Amino acid sequence: MLVDDDAFQLKLLGLHLRQIGALKQQPFTAARAALAALDSLPEGQTIDLLMCDLQMPDLDGVELLRHLAERGFRGQVALVSGEDARLLHTVEKLGRAHGLQVLGALPKPVAYADVQALLRRWPTGERRAVPVRDVLPLAELRRAIEQRELVPHYQPKVELASGRWVGVEALVRWQHPERGILFPDMFIAQAEEAGLIGELTKALLEGGGPELGVLPQLRQWLDEGLHLQAAVNVSMAMLNDARLPDQLQAQLDAARVPASNLVLEVTESRLMEDARTTLDILTRMRLKRIGLSIDDFGTGHSSLVQLRDVPFGELKVDRSFVHSAHQRPDLLPLLRACLQMGQQLGMKTVAEGIEDEADWRHLRSLGCDVAQGFFIGRPMPASQIKAWAMSWEARRAALTD
Ligand code: G
Ligand code: G
Ligand code: MN
């Protein structure tokens, strides 16, 4: 279904699509007519793709998206508009916030190559399933923590200048006996709300189940001559007990791991009740030489406030500012500003979300220190990390010339 009040643009788009093989088309020059057609679709017929303009006299694109959402439209949506890129991205986000499947946006006049590129993004069904929030009883999570069903996966971090492998980020996975592997978006928020996140993190660090915990794993890597830093995620909501720094120090000592090999990736949280305790804890962690990284920088509520008040040594730019920034004039200034802030404060800068070689080369040219992302390596169990390191060595020279 194609919707544009400009008959010429409508024809042009139709031609491009026909050339690609999309032969069944329904063009409309008014959004209300398109909606009426949707409402009277014959039983069993569905619309795979709806492409619409933003500026239309009877109903603009934003209104059209709202109407689509109200009707529970399940097809893909693409925006076609002469508006500037930032506005287009905002509308894209809005569509997704409505629960619509937004494929992307195309600038006008529509170019054949752009239509092709857009359609290549059609979801193939290999994406992770949408999390189901309320099916996991809390008791199960408690049991999982006690039974050590939570295991770390590791995603590599490498230096952009040299390609040297310098560390990993530990990401928790739940090896559920019946459901298989569960991802953190299914249980971290719940663990935080139930006050279980401290226990969960402790279990992840110490291990005791089928897999080594992060600290014993780190010790093993050090013994093998791999001088890595391992990062674990903590939310500020967890930093509410002034005994934490000493507890963590005791865990480090027990595992015989130097504090400087551990990094805490801290995400801000609305739940931060007691700023004084949090600051107390973070500052003492730092005095103990445990690394502190501000995670997902640029998103959330008060990134600059955290940067001002907390002695972070590392700044991790959120991936939404990283991937594709080289071709996004609306993102580039934000990415540069984040990196510059980190650099001028003497922090190590890390870019997450390096998804392709263009991202890699771009962040390298911007002087970012460390990279992380699917292009370098996906999160994986510890057992696969050596094979990854071998294959990275093979790719490294070509990426650092
Ligand atoms: O692992 P994934 O690749 O799906 O991670 C999703 C999110 O879950 C990330 O934002 C990450 O910060 C968070 N996360 C992963 N592991 C942990 C953990 O051990 N503790 C906390 N608090 N968050 C985690
Ligand atoms: O920083 P945080 O802890 O929020 O990030 C970890 C999350 O990012 C995990 O869900 C991980 O699987 C995901 N991730 C890691 N690398 C990439 C990447 O290159 N692209 C995307 N889209 N996600 C990534
Ligand atoms: Mn993180």
Tab-separated table of C-alpha atoms and ligand atoms in Angstrom, residues 128 151-153 155 169-173 182-189 191-192 197 200-201 204-205 214 231-236 238 265 267 295-296 316 318-319 352 374 379, ligand 1:
chain	number	residue	atom	x	y	z
A	128	ARG	CA	15.271	-12.919	19.335
A	151	VAL	CA	26.204	-18.161	33.655
A	152	PRO	CA	28.315	-15.422	32.110
A	153	HIS	CA	28.783	-15.027	28.402
A	155	GLN	CA	31.826	-10.202	24.535
A	169	GLU	CA	32.155	-7.673	29.054
A	170	ALA	CA	30.360	-10.380	31.019
A	171	LEU	CA	26.672	-10.651	30.132
A	172	VAL	CA	24.498	-12.917	32.212
A	173	ARG	CA	22.531	-15.780	30.653
A	182	LEU	CA	17.138	-16.943	28.622
A	183	PHE	CA	18.449	-13.423	28.006
A	184	PRO	CA	18.761	-10.682	30.624
A	185	ASP	CA	15.868	-8.610	29.300
A	186	MET	CA	13.647	-11.389	30.659
A	187	PHE	CA	14.813	-11.284	34.242
A	188	ILE	CA	17.178	-8.419	35.187
A	189	ALA	CA	14.455	-5.834	35.752
A	191	ALA	CA	15.597	-9.223	39.851
A	192	GLU	CA	16.127	-5.542	40.565
A	197	ILE	CA	20.118	-8.300	41.871
A	200	LEU	CA	22.516	-12.498	41.232
A	201	THR	CA	25.639	-10.457	40.641
A	204	LEU	CA	27.727	-14.457	38.545
A	205	LEU	CA	31.071	-13.266	39.906
A	214	VAL	CA	33.646	-14.250	36.201
A	231	ALA	CA	33.553	-5.891	33.043
A	232	VAL	CA	30.318	-6.721	34.839
A	233	ASN	CA	27.131	-4.680	34.698
A	234	VAL	CA	25.734	-3.106	37.814
A	235	SER	CA	22.856	-0.705	38.054
A	236	MET	CA	22.963	2.161	40.501
A	238	MET	CA	22.150	-2.089	43.428
A	265	GLU	CA	29.850	-0.929	34.079
A	267	THR	CA	24.032	2.225	34.426
A	295	ASP	CA	27.572	2.510	30.558
A	296	ASP	CA	25.114	3.462	27.792
A	316	LYS	CA	31.008	3.781	27.097
A	318	ASP	CA	25.715	3.997	23.801
A	319	ARG	CA	25.439	2.000	20.591
A	352	GLU	CA	29.694	-0.251	21.695
A	374	PHE	CA	28.984	-7.768	16.665
A	379	PRO	CA	28.697	-12.520	23.353
B	1	G	O1	23.114	-9.682	27.134
B	1	G	P1	22.356	-8.719	26.303
B	1	G	O2	23.227	-9.002	25.318
B	1	G	O3	20.986	-9.159	25.951
B	1	G	O4	22.213	-7.675	27.475
B	1	G	C1	21.042	-6.941	27.662
B	1	G	C2	21.179	-5.970	28.793
B	1	G	O5	21.236	-6.659	30.039
B	1	G	C3	22.402	-5.076	28.711
B	1	G	O6	21.970	-3.752	28.749
B	1	G	C4	23.202	-5.420	29.924
B	1	G	O7	23.727	-4.243	30.514
B	1	G	C5	22.215	-6.078	30.864
B	1	G	N1	22.911	-7.107	31.625
B	1	G	C6	23.556	-8.182	31.144
B	1	G	N2	24.123	-8.876	32.150
B	1	G	C7	23.850	-8.205	33.300
B	1	G	C8	24.173	-8.419	34.688
B	1	G	O8	24.869	-9.353	35.062
B	1	G	N3	23.698	-7.501	35.583
B	1	G	C9	22.941	-6.442	35.199
B	1	G	N4	22.525	-5.593	36.147
B	1	G	N5	22.621	-6.207	33.925
B	1	G	C10	23.060	-7.079	32.972
